[in-house]
Amino acid sequence: MPTTEYKQERPKKKQKLINITLNIPNQYYDAIKILIGYNLTQSRSAFIRQSLKDFLKKYLPHYKDLEEFHKIIVHHPELEERRRHPKWRALSP
């Protein structure tokens, strides 16, 4: 077994989390279970959160802080206009 343990970064502030349902292939699920067994990740949720964080850092490198990114997106004029459209409201939670 590897000696290096994965340490999940703790958020600075308590973040509100939402529950989602995720369908993945069995091979992905089995791979995540193996990583948990080697203490490379704490849980399936921690693995998925870290994977999403890595993906967002890769494709949104100029936004280091996701809270800042969220504020920009939420108040973006073009997106505010789109949110007024009936189809957008139907998709919103």
mmCIF file of C-alpha atoms in Angstrom:
data_model
loop_
_atom_site.group_PDB
_atom_site.id
_atom_site.type_symbol
_atom_site.label_atom_id
_atom_site.label_comp_id
_atom_site.label_asym_id
_atom_site.label_seq_id
_atom_site.Cartn_x
_atom_site.Cartn_y
_atom_site.Cartn_z
ATOM 1 C CA MET A 1 0.000 0.000 0.000
ATOM 2 C CA PRO A 2 1.220 3.529 -0.736
ATOM 3 C CA THR A 3 2.453 5.565 2.210
ATOM 4 C CA THR A 4 1.225 8.923 0.916
ATOM 5 C CA GLU A 5 -2.301 9.657 2.014
ATOM 6 C CA TYR A 6 -4.622 11.980 0.151
ATOM 7 C CA LYS A 7 -5.669 14.946 2.234
ATOM 8 C CA GLN A 8 -8.859 16.715 1.236
ATOM 9 C CA GLU A 9 -8.551 20.494 1.341
ATOM 10 C CA ARG A 10 -11.024 21.993 3.751
ATOM 11 C CA PRO A 11 -13.008 24.996 2.571
ATOM 12 C CA LYS A 12 -12.213 28.212 4.425
ATOM 13 C CA LYS A 13 -15.897 28.926 4.984
ATOM 14 C CA LYS A 14 -18.694 26.464 5.472
ATOM 15 C CA GLN A 15 -20.062 25.985 1.967
ATOM 16 C CA LYS A 16 -23.616 25.015 1.232
ATOM 17 C CA LEU A 17 -23.553 21.747 -0.681
ATOM 18 C CA ILE A 18 -26.276 20.369 -2.910
ATOM 19 C CA ASN A 19 -27.067 16.731 -3.556
ATOM 20 C CA ILE A 20 -26.918 15.407 -7.091
ATOM 21 C CA THR A 21 -27.424 12.012 -8.641
ATOM 22 C CA LEU A 22 -24.602 10.809 -10.840
ATOM 23 C CA ASN A 23 -24.688 7.801 -13.141
ATOM 24 C CA ILE A 24 -21.240 6.399 -13.909
ATOM 25 C CA PRO A 25 -19.955 3.168 -15.450
ATOM 26 C CA ASN A 26 -19.180 0.291 -13.074
ATOM 27 C CA GLN A 27 -15.480 0.547 -13.956
ATOM 28 C CA TYR A 28 -15.351 4.134 -12.650
ATOM 29 C CA TYR A 29 -17.121 3.130 -9.447
ATOM 30 C CA ASP A 30 -14.725 0.215 -8.909
ATOM 31 C CA ALA A 31 -11.715 2.470 -9.535
ATOM 32 C CA ILE A 32 -12.961 4.992 -6.965
ATOM 33 C CA LYS A 33 -13.457 2.195 -4.402
ATOM 34 C CA ILE A 34 -9.846 1.081 -4.982
ATOM 35 C CA LEU A 35 -8.579 4.643 -4.422
ATOM 36 C CA ILE A 36 -10.586 4.838 -1.198
ATOM 37 C CA GLY A 37 -9.084 1.506 -0.101
ATOM 38 C CA TYR A 38 -5.569 2.897 -0.643
ATOM 39 C CA ASN A 39 -6.483 6.034 1.356
ATOM 40 C CA LEU A 40 -5.899 8.184 -1.707
ATOM 41 C CA THR A 41 -9.299 9.811 -1.255
ATOM 42 C CA GLN A 42 -11.670 9.960 1.693
ATOM 43 C CA SER A 43 -14.910 9.061 -0.054
ATOM 44 C CA ARG A 44 -16.703 8.947 -3.394
ATOM 45 C CA SER A 45 -18.011 12.443 -2.765
ATOM 46 C CA ALA A 46 -14.537 13.781 -1.952
ATOM 47 C CA PHE A 47 -13.159 12.174 -5.121
ATOM 48 C CA ILE A 48 -15.879 13.682 -7.310
ATOM 49 C CA ARG A 49 -15.531 17.137 -5.694
ATOM 50 C CA GLN A 50 -11.753 17.070 -6.248
ATOM 51 C CA SER A 51 -12.184 15.878 -9.841
ATOM 52 C CA LEU A 52 -14.623 18.714 -10.553
ATOM 53 C CA LYS A 53 -12.273 21.206 -8.914
ATOM 54 C CA ASP A 54 -9.353 19.978 -11.066
ATOM 55 C CA PHE A 55 -11.496 20.142 -14.222
ATOM 56 C CA LEU A 56 -12.650 23.684 -13.466
ATOM 57 C CA LYS A 57 -9.090 24.825 -12.723
ATOM 58 C CA LYS A 58 -7.981 23.395 -16.060
ATOM 59 C CA TYR A 59 -10.694 25.020 -18.150
ATOM 60 C CA LEU A 60 -11.169 28.197 -16.116
ATOM 61 C CA PRO A 61 -7.563 28.954 -15.094
ATOM 62 C CA HIS A 62 -8.111 32.697 -14.738
ATOM 63 C CA TYR A 63 -10.733 32.132 -12.028
ATOM 64 C CA LYS A 64 -8.774 30.973 -8.994
ATOM 65 C CA ASP A 65 -11.666 31.503 -6.630
ATOM 66 C CA LEU A 66 -14.912 29.782 -7.582
ATOM 67 C CA GLU A 67 -16.903 32.083 -5.305
ATOM 68 C CA GLU A 68 -15.577 35.042 -7.288
ATOM 69 C CA PHE A 69 -16.440 33.232 -10.521
ATOM 70 C CA HIS A 70 -19.957 32.535 -9.255
ATOM 71 C CA LYS A 71 -20.491 36.215 -8.387
ATOM 72 C CA ILE A 72 -19.331 37.262 -11.859
ATOM 73 C CA ILE A 73 -21.567 34.740 -13.613
ATOM 74 C CA VAL A 74 -24.614 35.460 -11.460
ATOM 75 C CA HIS A 75 -24.401 39.185 -12.188
ATOM 76 C CA HIS A 76 -23.311 38.965 -15.826
ATOM 77 C CA PRO A 77 -25.639 41.253 -17.881
ATOM 78 C CA GLU A 78 -26.023 38.850 -20.812
ATOM 79 C CA LEU A 79 -26.873 35.958 -18.517
ATOM 80 C CA GLU A 80 -29.341 38.088 -16.560
ATOM 81 C CA GLU A 81 -31.131 38.793 -19.842
ATOM 82 C CA ARG A 82 -31.212 35.088 -20.680
ATOM 83 C CA ARG A 83 -32.574 34.246 -17.222
ATOM 84 C CA ARG A 84 -35.659 36.311 -18.008
ATOM 85 C CA HIS A 85 -36.477 33.951 -20.873
ATOM 86 C CA PRO A 86 -39.264 31.438 -20.005
ATOM 87 C CA LYS A 87 -37.153 28.435 -21.071
ATOM 88 C CA TRP A 88 -34.388 29.392 -18.630
ATOM 89 C CA ARG A 89 -36.867 29.707 -15.771
ATOM 90 C CA ALA A 90 -38.256 26.276 -16.586
ATOM 91 C CA LEU A 91 -34.741 24.793 -16.237
ATOM 92 C CA SER A 92 -33.915 26.609 -12.998
ATOM 93 C CA PRO A 93 -34.313 24.770 -9.673
#
